Amino acid sequence: MNTTLPPRLRLDRITKAFGGVHALTDLSLDVMPGQIIGLIGPNGAGKTTTFNVITGAYRASSGTVLLDGQAVTSEPPHKIARAGIMRTFQNIRLFSDMTVWEHLLVAQPHSGLAVRRLLPMRFSNRKTIERAEEVLEFFALGNVRNRPARTLPYGLQRRVEMARAVTARPRLLLLDEPVAGMNHDEAEAIRALVLRLRQGGLSILLIEHDMAFVMNLCDELYVLDFGILIAHGRPAEIRANPAVLDAYLGRAA
Ligand SMILES: Nc1ncnc2c1ncn2[C@@H]1O[C@H](COP(=O)(O)OP(=O)(O)OP(=O)(O)O)[C@@H](O)[C@H]1O
Ligand SMILES: [Mg+2]
């Protein structure tokens, strides 16, 4: 790895408080270009809050978020998205009446017109359509392209969320529990897709409670407990870390 490159993402001592609740305390974390990094920990540990701070949905109480060495802390969410950070949501947020195909058209930023959400077909140029086709094929969603999101089974809705997030060619993809509620085969399919996305140059930070998935996929893991980083290392190190076993993994066993 070229060590002169800045991290794709760096969190430098991020703290986020909600009134008296410290959801995150002094969190520092790096995602190097091409890495797949996992963020794990018990319910309420601050994982989704971390994504909300990175994407600008929440303003950090202190600390810095850097994308390729540039501070993006406190930029509005649309600017952070345009800079190349896209995410999926723990609770799926698709437009229930829009088709899969329409989701992929409106995910592309060519036109700032709000009306595109209402009339995506009419406002799409050839490049937009080609990119949507490419993503549809990559995610094997061709056979449900004309289905409204609400009619899809849960696992496919998660897949559409992921597809939408990569359509605008982000540099960093944030996945919030990408295989929650999926069976083993569905999770394996997602793992293969994440690996292919990395091959295509994407860097990925993911939150997940499915430990088999995380351990088999991630280059490194960061473990949060009560908003504090209690461990960071390779999956094999994390699996054997007494503090992690005590705070998290031991509970699931
Ligand atoms: N908007 C908010 N207002 C007040 N408290 C919040 C807000 N968002 C998160 N919190 C609190 O911050 C803490 C961390 O929540 P967060 O959603 O980040 O946890 P998590 O690690 O994603 O948990 P889970 O695994 O259950 O999804 C919790 O105590 C939560 O109640
Ligand atoms: Mg969460």
Coordinates of C-alpha atoms and ligand atoms in Angstrom, one line a residue:
M1 CA 0.0 0.0 0.0
N2 CA 1.2 3.5 -0.8
T3 CA 1.7 5.1 2.6
T4 CA 2.0 8.6 1.2
L5 CA -1.7 8.6 0.3
P6 CA -3.9 10.3 2.8
P7 CA -6.6 8.2 4.3
R8 CA -9.8 8.1 2.2
L9 CA -11.6 8.8 5.5
R10 CA -10.1 10.0 8.7
L11 CA -12.1 10.7 11.9
D12 CA -9.9 12.7 14.2
R13 CA -11.1 12.8 17.8
I14 CA -14.8 13.0 17.0
T15 CA -17.1 13.7 20.0
K16 CA -20.8 13.8 19.7
A17 CA -23.1 14.7 22.7
F18 CA -26.9 14.8 22.7
G19 CA -27.5 16.9 25.8
G20 CA -25.9 14.9 28.6
V21 CA -25.5 11.7 26.5
H22 CA -22.1 11.2 25.0
A23 CA -22.9 9.1 22.0
L24 CA -19.2 9.3 20.8
T25 CA -16.1 10.3 22.7
D26 CA -12.8 11.1 21.0
L27 CA -13.3 8.6 18.2
S28 CA -10.4 8.4 15.7
L29 CA -10.6 6.0 12.8
D30 CA -9.0 5.7 9.4
V31 CA -10.2 4.0 6.2
M32 CA -7.3 3.8 3.7
P33 CA -8.1 3.7 -0.1
G34 CA -9.4 0.3 -1.1
Q35 CA -10.0 -0.9 2.5
I36 CA -13.1 -2.5 3.8
I37 CA -13.4 -1.5 7.5
G38 CA -15.9 -2.7 10.0
L39 CA -17.5 -0.8 12.8
I40 CA -19.0 -3.0 15.5
G41 CA -20.3 -2.9 19.0
P42 CA -23.4 -3.4 21.1
N43 CA -26.7 -1.7 20.5
G44 CA -26.5 2.0 21.3
A45 CA -22.7 2.0 21.1
G46 CA -22.6 5.0 18.6
K47 CA -22.2 3.2 15.3
T48 CA -25.0 4.9 13.4
T49 CA -24.2 8.2 15.1
T50 CA -20.7 7.9 13.5
F51 CA -22.3 7.6 10.1
N52 CA -24.5 10.6 10.8
V53 CA -21.5 12.7 11.8
I54 CA -19.6 11.6 8.7
T55 CA -22.4 12.4 6.3
G56 CA -23.2 15.8 8.0
A57 CA -26.7 14.6 9.2
Y58 CA -25.3 15.4 12.7
R59 CA -22.8 18.1 13.6
A60 CA -19.9 16.8 15.6
S61 CA -19.5 18.4 19.0
S62 CA -15.8 18.5 18.4
G63 CA -13.2 16.8 16.2
T64 CA -12.6 16.6 12.4
V65 CA -13.8 14.5 9.5
L66 CA -11.4 14.4 6.6
L67 CA -12.1 13.0 3.1
D68 CA -8.8 12.4 1.2
G69 CA -7.1 14.9 3.5
Q70 CA -9.8 17.6 3.1
A71 CA -11.9 18.6 6.1
V72 CA -15.6 18.2 5.5
T73 CA -16.7 18.5 9.1
S74 CA -19.9 20.5 9.4
E75 CA -20.4 20.7 5.6
P76 CA -24.1 20.3 4.7
P77 CA -25.1 16.7 3.8
H78 CA -25.5 17.4 0.0
K79 CA -22.0 18.8 -0.2
I80 CA -20.6 15.8 1.6
A81 CA -22.5 13.5 -0.8
R82 CA -21.2 15.4 -3.8
A83 CA -17.7 15.2 -2.4
G84 CA -18.0 11.4 -2.7
I85 CA -19.5 9.9 0.5
M86 CA -22.7 7.9 0.1
R87 CA -24.5 5.7 2.6
T88 CA -27.3 3.2 3.2
F89 CA -29.6 3.4 6.1
Q90 CA -30.2 0.9 9.0
N91 CA -33.9 1.5 8.4
I92 CA -34.4 1.2 4.7
R93 CA -35.3 4.6 3.1
L94 CA -36.6 3.9 -0.4
F95 CA -39.5 5.8 -2.1
S96 CA -42.2 3.2 -1.7
D97 CA -44.0 3.9 -5.0
M98 CA -40.9 4.5 -7.1
T99 CA -39.6 1.6 -9.2
V100 CA -36.1 0.2 -8.8
W101 CA -35.1 1.8 -12.1
E102 CA -36.4 5.2 -11.1
H103 CA -34.3 5.0 -7.9
L104 CA -31.2 4.6 -10.0
L105 CA -32.1 7.5 -12.2
V106 CA -32.8 10.0 -9.4
A107 CA -29.6 8.9 -7.6
Q108 CA -27.5 10.7 -10.2
P109 CA -26.8 14.3 -9.6
H110 CA -26.8 15.7 -13.2
S111 CA -29.8 17.9 -12.6
G112 CA -30.6 19.7 -9.4
L113 CA -34.2 19.9 -10.4
A114 CA -36.5 18.6 -7.6
V115 CA -38.9 17.7 -10.4
R116 CA -36.7 14.9 -11.4
R117 CA -38.0 12.9 -8.5
L118 CA -41.5 13.2 -9.9
L119 CA -40.6 12.7 -13.6
P120 CA -37.3 10.8 -13.6
M121 CA -37.8 9.4 -17.1
R122 CA -38.3 12.7 -18.7
F123 CA -35.2 14.3 -17.2
S124 CA -32.7 11.5 -17.9
N125 CA -30.0 11.8 -20.5
R126 CA -28.2 8.9 -22.2
K127 CA -25.3 8.9 -19.7
T128 CA -27.7 8.7 -16.8
I129 CA -29.5 5.8 -18.4
E130 CA -26.3 3.9 -19.2
R131 CA -25.1 4.3 -15.6
A132 CA -28.4 3.1 -14.3
E133 CA -28.2 0.0 -16.6
E134 CA -24.7 -0.7 -15.5
V135 CA -25.6 -0.6 -11.8
L136 CA -28.8 -2.6 -12.4
E137 CA -26.7 -5.4 -14.0
F138 CA -24.0 -5.3 -11.3
F139 CA -26.5 -5.8 -8.5
A140 CA -28.5 -8.3 -10.5
L141 CA -31.7 -6.3 -10.2
G142 CA -32.7 -6.4 -13.9
N143 CA -35.7 -8.7 -13.4
V144 CA -37.2 -6.4 -10.8
R145 CA -36.4 -3.1 -12.5
N146 CA -40.0 -2.0 -12.9
R147 CA -41.2 -3.1 -9.5
P148 CA -42.2 -0.4 -7.0
A149 CA -39.8 -0.6 -4.0
R150 CA -42.6 -1.4 -1.6
T151 CA -43.4 -4.7 -3.5
L152 CA -39.9 -6.1 -3.1
P153 CA -38.9 -8.6 -0.4
Y154 CA -36.8 -7.1 2.4
G155 CA -33.5 -8.5 1.1
L156 CA -34.0 -7.0 -2.3
Q157 CA -34.9 -3.6 -0.8
R158 CA -31.5 -3.6 1.0
R159 CA -29.9 -4.4 -2.3
V160 CA -31.6 -1.5 -4.0
E161 CA -30.4 0.8 -1.2
M162 CA -26.9 -0.3 -1.9
A163 CA -27.3 0.0 -5.6
R164 CA -28.7 3.5 -5.3
A165 CA -25.8 4.5 -3.0
V166 CA -23.1 3.5 -5.6
T167 CA -24.9 4.9 -8.7
A168 CA -23.3 8.3 -8.3
R169 CA -19.8 6.7 -8.1
P170 CA -18.8 7.6 -4.5
R171 CA -15.2 7.3 -3.2
L172 CA -16.4 6.1 0.1
L173 CA -19.4 3.9 0.8
L174 CA -21.0 3.6 4.3
L175 CA -23.2 0.6 4.8
D176 CA -25.3 0.5 7.9
E177 CA -26.1 -3.2 8.7
P178 CA -26.2 -4.4 5.0
V179 CA -27.1 -8.0 5.8
A180 CA -29.5 -7.4 8.8
G181 CA -32.4 -9.8 8.4
M182 CA -30.8 -11.8 5.6
N183 CA -30.2 -15.5 5.5
H184 CA -26.7 -17.0 5.0
D185 CA -26.9 -17.2 1.2
E186 CA -28.2 -13.7 0.8
A187 CA -25.5 -12.4 3.1
E188 CA -22.9 -14.3 1.0
A189 CA -24.2 -12.6 -2.1
I190 CA -23.8 -9.2 -0.5
R191 CA -20.3 -10.1 0.7
A192 CA -19.4 -10.9 -2.9
L193 CA -20.8 -7.6 -4.1
V194 CA -18.9 -5.6 -1.5
L195 CA -15.7 -7.4 -2.6
R196 CA -16.4 -6.5 -6.3
L197 CA -17.1 -2.9 -5.3
R198 CA -13.7 -2.7 -3.6
Q199 CA -12.1 -4.2 -6.7
G200 CA -13.6 -1.3 -8.6
G201 CA -11.8 1.1 -6.3
L202 CA -14.4 1.9 -3.7
S203 CA -13.4 2.2 0.0
I204 CA -16.0 0.9 2.4
L205 CA -16.9 1.4 6.1
L206 CA -19.6 -0.9 7.3
I207 CA -21.6 -1.5 10.5
E208 CA -22.8 -5.0 11.1
H209 CA -23.9 -7.3 13.9
D210 CA -23.5 -10.5 11.8
M211 CA -20.0 -11.5 13.1
A212 CA -19.4 -14.2 10.5
F213 CA -20.0 -11.7 7.8
V214 CA -17.7 -9.0 9.3
M215 CA -14.9 -11.4 10.2
N216 CA -14.8 -12.9 6.7
L217 CA -14.9 -9.5 4.9
C218 CA -13.2 -6.7 6.7
D219 CA -9.5 -5.8 6.6
E220 CA -9.7 -4.2 10.1
L221 CA -12.4 -3.7 12.7
Y222 CA -13.1 -0.9 15.2
V223 CA -15.1 -1.7 18.2
L224 CA -17.2 0.8 20.0
D225 CA -18.8 0.5 23.5
F226 CA -20.8 3.4 25.0
G227 CA -19.3 5.7 22.3
I228 CA -15.7 4.8 23.2
L229 CA -13.3 2.9 21.0
I230 CA -12.3 -0.2 23.0
A231 CA -10.4 -2.0 20.3
H232 CA -9.0 -1.7 16.7
G233 CA -7.3 -4.5 14.8
R234 CA -7.5 -7.3 12.3
P235 CA -10.5 -9.6 12.7
A236 CA -8.4 -12.4 14.3
E237 CA -7.1 -10.0 16.9
I238 CA -10.5 -8.6 17.7
R239 CA -12.0 -12.0 18.1
A240 CA -9.4 -12.8 20.8
N241 CA -9.5 -9.4 22.5
P242 CA -10.7 -9.8 26.1
A243 CA -12.2 -6.3 26.3
V244 CA -14.2 -7.0 23.1
L245 CA -15.3 -10.4 24.4
D246 CA -16.5 -8.9 27.6
A247 CA -18.3 -5.9 26.1
Y248 CA -19.8 -7.5 23.0
L249 CA -18.8 -10.8 21.5
G250 CA -19.1 -12.7 24.7
R251 CA -22.7 -11.7 25.0
A252 CA -23.7 -13.1 21.6
A253 CA -22.0 -16.4 22.3
Ligands
LIG1 N1 -30.8 12.2 17.5 C1 -30.5 11.7 18.7 N2 -30.9 12.3 19.8 C2 -30.6 11.9 21.1 N3 -29.9 10.7 21.3 C3 -29.4 10.1 20.2 C4 -29.7 10.5 18.9 N4 -29.2 9.6 18.0 C5 -28.6 8.7 18.7 N5 -28.7 9.0 20.0 C6 -28.2 8.2 21.1 O1 -26.8 7.9 20.9 C7 -26.5 6.6 21.3 C8 -25.9 5.8 20.1 O2 -26.9 5.5 19.2 P1 -26.6 4.9 17.8 O3 -27.9 4.9 17.0 O4 -25.4 5.5 17.2 O5 -26.2 3.4 18.2 P2 -25.8 2.2 17.3 O6 -24.4 1.8 17.7 O7 -26.0 2.4 15.9 O8 -26.8 1.0 17.8 P3 -27.6 -0.1 17.0 O9 -26.7 -1.3 16.9 O10 -28.8 -0.4 18.0 O11 -28.1 0.4 15.7 C9 -27.7 6.0 21.9 O12 -27.7 6.2 23.3 C10 -28.8 6.8 21.3 O13 -30.0 6.8 22.1
MG2 MG -27.3 1.7 14.5

